[in-house]
Amino acid sequence: MKISSYPLFWIISISSIIVSSYLPIKLAAEESRQDCWISILLGGIIMMGITWVMLRVCMQNKDKTLVNFMKDLLGTVLGKILVSVYFLLWFWQMSMSTSGMVEFQNLVLLHKTPTIVLVLCMLFLVAYAVYKGGITAISRCAEVIGPALVFFSYTHLFLNFKYMEIKRILPIYADSGWIHILKGTLISFNHMVDPSIILMLFFFAENKRTASRAILWGTAVAMLWGVITTLILLFVTGPNMAAELNYPAYYLTKFITILNFIQNIDAFYITFWVFGNFIKLSVYLFILSYGLSEWTGFKNWRLIACLMTFIWLAFVIYSSHNIRISYMIKNVYVIGFFYPFIYIVIPLILWMVGSIRQRPKAPSIN
C-alpha cells in the first residue's frame, strides 16, 4: 500500500482542522482571554517545529515503519515499550475524538438519539473502510472530502464581517501577560494536531521528499486556520463568550446571515465536520492496527482492526459514563509530562541516535 503526496496533504490538513476547531481554542481562551490568539499562534509554531523534527526522523528511516526503526535505534525491548506509548496515545485520541463527535451530534442535530446508536454507526463505517481498503481507501476519501472541507472552513469565517469588531481583542498583552499567554499555549498546543501519526504514515508515502513538503504544508494550512478562526471568534463574540463555547467554529456559522439569503449554513458545517472525523478516526484505526500487527508479529492487521474496534467501542461507552476521563485533557501530568515526552523528547532522541549512526566512520589506521 502506497499513497502519493497529494492525499497525504489532505489527510494531515483534515486531521488537524477537525481537532483545532473546538478544543484548543476553548482551552486557550479560558486561560489567556483576548490574547488566546497569541497562544494559538505560539502553539502552531511549536507544532510546526515538532512536525519538522519528526520528518527528520522519518527521512533517516524512510524504508522502515515506526515499530521497526524504534527497535533498530533503541533496541528491541526499549523500542517496543516506547512504541506501545504511541499506541496508547493513538487509542486515547481516537476515543476522545469519538466522544467529542457524538456529543456534538447530540447537541446540534440528533438530540434524542441514544449515544450507542451514533457510536455504532461511525465505528462500523470506519472499521469497514479500514478493513476493505486500508490507507488506500482512506487517502481516496481524503482527496474528495479535503478540498471541500478546507474551502468551506476558510470561507465561512469571513462571512461574519457584519459582527466583527477589532476592539474586542484589545488591549493586547496588557491584561494577560506572558505567564497566562504561555500557560494557554502549554494547555492548548498539545491538542492542535497529533504529529505522531506521521511516524507511521510516512512509510506508505511513494515519494518521501515530496511527502515531507506535503505534510509541512498540510500542518501549516491547519495552523493558519486555527489562528484566523481564533481572531474572528474574538472579533465576533469577545473573550468571555469564546471561553464558554465548546465548539467555537460551529457557533460562528450560526451568526451568518447576508440579506436573509445566505444563512443556516451550519448544516454544511455539520456535514463536513462528520466527514472529517471519519477520515481522522480511520487514520487512527489503520495506523494502530498496522502497528500492532508489526509489534506482535501477527500479520493479519485487518483482524486486529476488527478486534480493536470492539475494544474502542467498549472504552467510548465506558468513558461517556465516567466524568473523570473527560478531565484528563487538563491533567497536569498529561499536559506537563506525557505529551512533551511523546512529541518532543522521544523524537529528539531518535533524531540524535539516527544522526550518530549515519555519520561516516573514520578510516582505521593500521
GROMACS .gro file of C-alpha atoms in nm:
model
  366
    1MET     CA    1   0.000   0.000   0.000
    2LYS     CA    2   0.146   0.331  -0.113
    3ILE     CA    3  -0.007   0.679  -0.125
    4SER     CA    4   0.106   0.990  -0.310
    5SER     CA    5   0.187   1.325  -0.151
    6TYR     CA    6  -0.141   1.487  -0.261
    7PRO     CA    7  -0.377   1.273  -0.046
    8LEU     CA    8  -0.123   1.282   0.236
    9PHE     CA    9  -0.153   1.661   0.238
   10TRP     CA   10  -0.530   1.636   0.271
   11ILE     CA   11  -0.512   1.370   0.542
   12ILE     CA   12  -0.290   1.591   0.757
   13SER     CA   13  -0.498   1.905   0.688
   14ILE     CA   14  -0.828   1.734   0.770
   15SER     CA   15  -0.699   1.567   1.087
   16SER     CA   16  -0.557   1.896   1.216
   17ILE     CA   17  -0.851   2.121   1.128
   18ILE     CA   18  -1.103   1.887   1.288
   19VAL     CA   19  -0.933   1.881   1.628
   20SER     CA   20  -0.836   2.251   1.610
   21SER     CA   21  -1.198   2.351   1.557
   22TYR     CA   22  -1.303   2.311   1.919
   23LEU     CA   23  -1.068   2.201   2.197
   24PRO     CA   24  -0.751   2.419   2.161
   25ILE     CA   25  -0.940   2.745   2.113
   26LYS     CA   26  -1.159   2.688   2.419
   27LEU     CA   27  -0.863   2.588   2.640
   28ALA     CA   28  -0.655   2.887   2.529
   29ALA     CA   29  -0.946   3.131   2.575
   30GLU     CA   30  -1.010   3.009   2.928
   31GLU     CA   31  -0.653   3.095   3.025
   32SER     CA   32  -0.537   3.392   2.815
   33ARG     CA   33  -0.874   3.553   2.731
   34GLN     CA   34  -0.846   3.809   2.448
   35ASP     CA   35  -0.482   3.710   2.393
   36CYS     CA   36  -0.572   3.349   2.320
   37TRP     CA   37  -0.491   3.409   1.953
   38ILE     CA   38  -0.128   3.462   2.059
   39SER     CA   39  -0.138   3.132   2.248
   40ILE     CA   40  -0.274   2.956   1.939
   41LEU     CA   41  -0.010   3.122   1.720
   42LEU     CA   42   0.274   3.014   1.952
   43GLY     CA   43   0.125   2.666   1.974
   44GLY     CA   44   0.110   2.645   1.595
   45ILE     CA   45   0.477   2.744   1.567
   46ILE     CA   46   0.570   2.479   1.823
   47MET     CA   47   0.372   2.214   1.637
   48MET     CA   48   0.538   2.308   1.309
   49GLY     CA   49   0.876   2.262   1.477
   50ILE     CA   50   0.775   1.925   1.622
   51THR     CA   51   0.647   1.815   1.281
   52TRP     CA   52   0.978   1.914   1.121
   53VAL     CA   53   1.175   1.711   1.378
   54MET     CA   54   0.954   1.406   1.323
   55LEU     CA   55   1.002   1.437   0.950
   56ARG     CA   56   1.381   1.437   1.003
   57VAL     CA   57   1.341   1.110   1.194
   58CYS     CA   58   1.126   0.967   0.916
   59MET     CA   59   1.374   1.067   0.645
   60GLN     CA   60   1.652   0.891   0.835
   61ASN     CA   61   1.440   0.574   0.840
   62LYS     CA   62   1.240   0.617   0.520
   63ASP     CA   63   1.217   0.245   0.441
   64LYS     CA   64   1.101   0.135   0.786
   65THR     CA   65   0.783   0.166   0.986
   66LEU     CA   66   0.775   0.319   1.333
   67VAL     CA   67   0.794  -0.020   1.503
   68ASN     CA   68   1.095  -0.135   1.303
   69PHE     CA   69   1.310   0.175   1.330
   70MET     CA   70   1.234   0.216   1.701
   71LYS     CA   71   1.364  -0.137   1.757
   72ASP     CA   72   1.668  -0.071   1.538
   73LEU     CA   73   1.762   0.255   1.707
   74LEU     CA   74   1.676   0.179   2.071
   75GLY     CA   75   1.685  -0.200   2.092
   76THR     CA   76   1.403  -0.449   2.084
   77VAL     CA   77   1.286  -0.418   2.446
   78LEU     CA   78   1.307  -0.039   2.487
   79GLY     CA   79   1.183   0.016   2.132
   80LYS     CA   80   0.872  -0.195   2.187
   81ILE     CA   81   0.800  -0.021   2.518
   82LEU     CA   82   0.817   0.328   2.364
   83VAL     CA   83   0.614   0.224   2.060
   84SER     CA   84   0.342   0.097   2.293
   85VAL     CA   85   0.324   0.450   2.438
   86TYR     CA   86   0.240   0.580   2.091
   87PHE     CA   87  -0.024   0.307   2.057
   88LEU     CA   88  -0.175   0.425   2.385
   89LEU     CA   89  -0.175   0.785   2.260
   90TRP     CA   90  -0.347   0.694   1.932
   91PHE     CA   91  -0.612   0.489   2.109
   92TRP     CA   92  -0.673   0.773   2.355
   93GLN     CA   93  -0.701   1.033   2.076
   94MET     CA   94  -0.929   0.804   1.878
   95SER     CA   95  -1.161   0.752   2.173
   96MET     CA   96  -1.173   1.118   2.274
   97SER     CA   97  -1.243   1.226   1.915
   98THR     CA   98  -1.531   0.979   1.900
   99SER     CA   99  -1.675   1.107   2.227
  100GLY     CA  100  -1.647   1.467   2.108
  101MET     CA  101  -1.814   1.383   1.777
  102VAL     CA  102  -2.105   1.207   1.950
  103GLU     CA  103  -2.154   1.495   2.194
  104PHE     CA  104  -2.152   1.741   1.904
  105GLN     CA  105  -2.413   1.544   1.709
  106ASN     CA  106  -2.634   1.510   2.016
  107LEU     CA  107  -2.604   1.882   2.082
  108VAL     CA  108  -2.679   2.026   1.738
  109LEU     CA  109  -2.856   1.762   1.534
  110LEU     CA  110  -2.976   1.437   1.695
  111HIS     CA  111  -3.096   1.544   2.039
  112LYS     CA  112  -3.279   1.230   2.145
  113THR     CA  113  -3.072   0.971   1.961
  114PRO     CA  114  -2.904   0.724   2.201
  115THR     CA  115  -2.528   0.758   2.218
  116ILE     CA  116  -2.474   0.392   2.138
  117VAL     CA  117  -2.651   0.430   1.801
  118LEU     CA  118  -2.427   0.718   1.691
  119VAL     CA  119  -2.112   0.539   1.808
  120LEU     CA  120  -2.205   0.213   1.635
  121CYS     CA  121  -2.279   0.388   1.304
  122MET     CA  122  -1.946   0.571   1.292
  123LEU     CA  123  -1.738   0.280   1.419
  124PHE     CA  124  -1.891   0.043   1.165
  125LEU     CA  125  -1.819   0.287   0.882
  126VAL     CA  126  -1.459   0.342   0.996
  127ALA     CA  127  -1.391  -0.028   1.052
  128TYR     CA  128  -1.538  -0.118   0.712
  129ALA     CA  129  -1.325   0.140   0.529
  130VAL     CA  130  -1.008   0.026   0.705
  131TYR     CA  131  -1.082  -0.344   0.658
  132LYS     CA  132  -1.171  -0.322   0.289
  133GLY     CA  133  -0.923  -0.064   0.162
  134GLY     CA  134  -0.673   0.030   0.430
  135ILE     CA  135  -0.479   0.352   0.382
  136THR     CA  136  -0.557   0.349   0.008
  137ALA     CA  137  -0.932   0.385   0.066
  138ILE     CA  138  -0.874   0.649   0.335
  139SER     CA  139  -0.649   0.854   0.106
  140ARG     CA  140  -0.904   0.848  -0.177
  141CYS     CA  141  -1.178   0.966   0.058
  142ALA     CA  142  -0.947   1.243   0.180
  143GLU     CA  143  -0.888   1.360  -0.178
  144VAL     CA  144  -1.264   1.408  -0.220
  145ILE     CA  145  -1.352   1.546   0.123
  146GLY     CA  146  -1.038   1.754   0.184
  147PRO     CA  147  -1.075   2.034  -0.074
  148ALA     CA  148  -1.441   2.093   0.011
  149LEU     CA  149  -1.376   2.090   0.386
  150VAL     CA  150  -1.077   2.327   0.374
  151PHE     CA  151  -1.251   2.565   0.132
  152PHE     CA  152  -1.563   2.583   0.348
  153SER     CA  153  -1.360   2.611   0.672
  154TYR     CA  154  -1.182   2.922   0.546
  155THR     CA  155  -1.472   3.077   0.356
  156HIS     CA  156  -1.735   3.071   0.629
  157LEU     CA  157  -1.509   3.260   0.869
  158PHE     CA  158  -1.520   3.580   0.663
  159LEU     CA  159  -1.898   3.572   0.620
  160ASN     CA  160  -1.922   3.707   0.977
  161PHE     CA  161  -1.795   4.051   0.868
  162LYS     CA  162  -2.115   4.224   0.987
  163TYR     CA  163  -2.044   4.138   1.351
  164MET     CA  164  -1.667   4.182   1.366
  165GLU     CA  165  -1.524   4.445   1.599
  166ILE     CA  166  -1.146   4.456   1.624
  167LYS     CA  167  -1.157   4.639   1.956
  168ARG     CA  168  -1.276   4.317   2.125
  169ILE     CA  169  -0.918   4.182   2.126
  170LEU     CA  170  -0.786   4.496   2.293
  171PRO     CA  171  -0.578   4.553   2.497
  172ILE     CA  172  -0.318   4.313   2.362
  173TYR     CA  173  -0.093   4.157   2.627
  174ALA     CA  174  -0.166   4.416   2.897
  175ASP     CA  175  -0.444   4.222   3.072
  176SER     CA  176  -0.299   3.872   3.038
  177GLY     CA  177   0.079   3.900   3.048
  178TRP     CA  178   0.323   3.640   2.923
  179ILE     CA  179   0.256   3.398   3.208
  180HIS     CA  180  -0.109   3.346   3.111
  181ILE     CA  181  -0.031   3.353   2.738
  182LEU     CA  182   0.237   3.085   2.775
  183LYS     CA  183   0.015   2.882   3.006
  184GLY     CA  184  -0.262   2.900   2.746
  185THR     CA  185  -0.011   2.779   2.487
  186LEU     CA  186   0.101   2.488   2.707
  187ILE     CA  187  -0.256   2.377   2.773
  188SER     CA  188  -0.380   2.408   2.415
  189PHE     CA  189  -0.097   2.324   2.174
  190ASN     CA  190  -0.096   1.952   2.257
  191HIS     CA  191  -0.448   1.926   2.114
  192MET     CA  192  -0.396   2.120   1.789
  193VAL     CA  193  -0.262   1.831   1.587
  194ASP     CA  194  -0.117   1.486   1.650
  195PRO     CA  195   0.215   1.488   1.460
  196SER     CA  196   0.299   1.138   1.583
  197ILE     CA  197   0.078   0.987   1.310
  198ILE     CA  198   0.348   1.099   1.064
  199LEU     CA  199   0.588   0.845   1.212
  200MET     CA  200   0.360   0.567   1.089
  201LEU     CA  201   0.210   0.720   0.774
  202PHE     CA  202   0.542   0.828   0.624
  203PHE     CA  203   0.636   0.468   0.546
  204PHE     CA  204   0.345   0.446   0.299
  205ALA     CA  205   0.444   0.759   0.102
  206GLU     CA  206   0.556   0.694  -0.256
  207ASN     CA  207   0.794   0.990  -0.281
  208LYS     CA  208   0.948   1.067   0.057
  209ARG     CA  209   1.080   1.413  -0.031
  210THR     CA  210   0.754   1.547  -0.173
  211ALA     CA  211   0.568   1.378   0.111
  212SER     CA  212   0.772   1.582   0.363
  213ARG     CA  213   0.668   1.904   0.193
  214ALA     CA  214   0.307   1.791   0.174
  215ILE     CA  215   0.297   1.715   0.547
  216LEU     CA  216   0.453   2.052   0.638
  217TRP     CA  217   0.210   2.238   0.412
  218GLY     CA  218  -0.084   2.040   0.546
  219THR     CA  219   0.014   2.128   0.903
  220ALA     CA  220   0.070   2.494   0.810
  221VAL     CA  221  -0.275   2.523   0.644
  222ALA     CA  222  -0.443   2.387   0.958
  223MET     CA  223  -0.239   2.602   1.200
  224LEU     CA  224  -0.309   2.919   0.998
  225TRP     CA  225  -0.678   2.832   1.002
  226GLY     CA  226  -0.663   2.793   1.380
  227VAL     CA  227  -0.514   3.140   1.429
  228ILE     CA  228  -0.762   3.307   1.190
  229THR     CA  229  -1.056   3.125   1.350
  230THR     CA  230  -0.948   3.238   1.697
  231LEU     CA  231  -0.913   3.601   1.587
  232ILE     CA  232  -1.252   3.608   1.413
  233LEU     CA  233  -1.417   3.438   1.709
  234LEU     CA  234  -1.279   3.712   1.934
  235PHE     CA  235  -1.389   3.982   1.687
  236VAL     CA  236  -1.744   3.841   1.688
  237THR     CA  237  -1.804   3.718   2.043
  238GLY     CA  238  -1.532   3.863   2.262
  239PRO     CA  239  -1.313   3.665   2.506
  240ASN     CA  240  -1.576   3.587   2.770
  241MET     CA  241  -1.815   3.411   2.535
  242ALA     CA  242  -1.527   3.245   2.344
  243ALA     CA  243  -1.413   3.076   2.664
  244GLU     CA  244  -1.760   2.927   2.716
  245LEU     CA  245  -1.817   2.780   2.369
  246ASN     CA  246  -1.745   2.407   2.339
  247TYR     CA  247  -1.749   2.416   1.957
  248PRO     CA  248  -1.649   2.774   1.866
  249ALA     CA  249  -1.604   2.721   1.491
  250TYR     CA  250  -1.956   2.579   1.467
  251TYR     CA  251  -2.112   2.870   1.654
  252LEU     CA  252  -1.954   3.114   1.409
  253THR     CA  253  -2.175   2.963   1.138
  254LYS     CA  254  -2.485   3.043   1.345
  255PHE     CA  255  -2.419   3.418   1.321
  256ILE     CA  256  -2.404   3.427   0.942
  257THR     CA  257  -2.692   3.598   0.765
  258ILE     CA  258  -2.647   3.805   0.449
  259LEU     CA  259  -2.961   3.966   0.302
  260ASN     CA  260  -3.164   3.681   0.451
  261PHE     CA  261  -3.031   3.468   0.166
  262ILE     CA  262  -2.701   3.325   0.288
  263GLN     CA  263  -2.784   3.176   0.627
  264ASN     CA  264  -2.830   2.844   0.807
  265ILE     CA  265  -2.500   2.721   0.662
  266ASP     CA  266  -2.436   2.534   0.987
  267ALA     CA  267  -2.588   2.231   0.811
  268PHE     CA  268  -2.290   2.230   0.574
  269TYR     CA  269  -2.050   2.264   0.866
  270ILE     CA  270  -2.201   1.964   1.044
  271THR     CA  271  -2.174   1.753   0.727
  272PHE     CA  272  -1.811   1.843   0.660
  273TRP     CA  273  -1.719   1.804   1.027
  274VAL     CA  274  -1.859   1.449   1.041
  275PHE     CA  275  -1.683   1.358   0.714
  276GLY     CA  276  -1.359   1.500   0.851
  277ASN     CA  277  -1.396   1.299   1.170
  278PHE     CA  278  -1.443   0.988   0.960
  279ILE     CA  279  -1.105   1.049   0.792
  280LYS     CA  280  -0.934   1.122   1.122
  281LEU     CA  281  -1.071   0.815   1.300
  282SER     CA  282  -0.997   0.590   1.004
  283VAL     CA  283  -0.633   0.701   1.001
  284TYR     CA  284  -0.601   0.630   1.373
  285LEU     CA  285  -0.756   0.284   1.344
  286PHE     CA  286  -0.535   0.193   1.047
  287ILE     CA  287  -0.202   0.302   1.196
  288LEU     CA  288  -0.290   0.147   1.531
  289SER     CA  289  -0.387  -0.186   1.373
  290TYR     CA  290  -0.091  -0.196   1.135
  291GLY     CA  291   0.147  -0.101   1.414
  292LEU     CA  292   0.011  -0.366   1.649
  293SER     CA  293   0.046  -0.621   1.370
  294GLU     CA  294   0.418  -0.549   1.345
  295TRP     CA  295   0.457  -0.519   1.722
  296THR     CA  296   0.302  -0.860   1.789
  297GLY     CA  297   0.424  -1.035   1.476
  298PHE     CA  298   0.065  -1.127   1.381
  299LYS     CA  299   0.044  -1.049   1.010
  300ASN     CA  300  -0.333  -1.014   0.973
  301TRP     CA  301  -0.369  -0.645   1.060
  302ARG     CA  302  -0.728  -0.642   0.930
  303LEU     CA  303  -0.833  -0.889   1.200
  304ILE     CA  304  -0.656  -0.673   1.457
  305ALA     CA  305  -0.855  -0.374   1.326
  306CYS     CA  306  -1.180  -0.562   1.388
  307LEU     CA  307  -1.076  -0.658   1.741
  308MET     CA  308  -0.960  -0.303   1.816
  309THR     CA  309  -1.299  -0.171   1.705
  310PHE     CA  310  -1.475  -0.374   1.976
  311ILE     CA  311  -1.227  -0.253   2.240
  312TRP     CA  312  -1.270   0.102   2.109
  313LEU     CA  313  -1.649   0.072   2.136
  314ALA     CA  314  -1.630  -0.055   2.494
  315PHE     CA  315  -1.396   0.226   2.601
  316VAL     CA  316  -1.608   0.501   2.442
  317ILE     CA  317  -1.920   0.372   2.618
  318TYR     CA  318  -1.733   0.348   2.948
  319SER     CA  319  -1.574   0.693   2.917
  320SER     CA  320  -1.911   0.853   2.842
  321HIS     CA  321  -2.027   0.738   3.188
  322ASN     CA  322  -1.702   0.825   3.370
  323ILE     CA  323  -1.667   1.200   3.412
  324ARG     CA  324  -1.307   1.173   3.541
  325ILE     CA  325  -1.184   1.066   3.197
  326SER     CA  326  -1.315   1.385   3.038
  327TYR     CA  327  -1.097   1.591   3.273
  328MET     CA  328  -0.779   1.415   3.161
  329ILE     CA  329  -0.727   1.681   2.893
  330LYS     CA  330  -0.640   1.930   3.172
  331ASN     CA  331  -0.444   1.688   3.389
  332VAL     CA  332  -0.110   1.838   3.496
  333TYR     CA  333   0.083   1.517   3.434
  334VAL     CA  334  -0.071   1.467   3.090
  335ILE     CA  335  -0.003   1.826   2.981
  336GLY     CA  336   0.333   1.872   3.152
  337PHE     CA  337   0.488   1.526   3.109
  338PHE     CA  338   0.308   1.281   2.882
  339TYR     CA  339   0.258   1.499   2.572
  340PRO     CA  340   0.604   1.666   2.584
  341PHE     CA  341   0.763   1.322   2.626
  342ILE     CA  342   0.572   1.183   2.328
  343TYR     CA  343   0.601   1.485   2.098
  344ILE     CA  344   0.941   1.631   2.189
  345VAL     CA  345   1.167   1.404   2.395
  346ILE     CA  346   1.131   1.075   2.204
  347PRO     CA  347   1.162   1.232   1.853
  348LEU     CA  348   1.472   1.428   1.959
  349ILE     CA  349   1.631   1.112   2.098
  350LEU     CA  350   1.552   0.920   1.778
  351TRP     CA  351   1.689   1.205   1.565
  352MET     CA  352   2.014   1.222   1.762
  353VAL     CA  353   2.066   0.845   1.765
  354GLY     CA  354   1.991   0.824   1.394
  355SER     CA  355   2.228   1.113   1.316
  356ILE     CA  356   2.508   0.948   1.512
  357ARG     CA  357   2.457   0.618   1.334
  358GLN     CA  358   2.461   0.783   0.993
  359ARG     CA  359   2.793   0.958   1.050
  360PRO     CA  360   3.067   0.818   0.828
  361LYS     CA  361   3.313   0.616   1.030
  362ALA     CA  362   3.673   0.740   1.038
  363PRO     CA  363   3.910   0.507   0.849
  364SER     CA  364   4.111   0.288   1.079
  365ILE     CA  365   4.489   0.333   1.077
  366ASN     CA  366   4.683   0.009   1.077
   0.00000   0.00000   0.00000
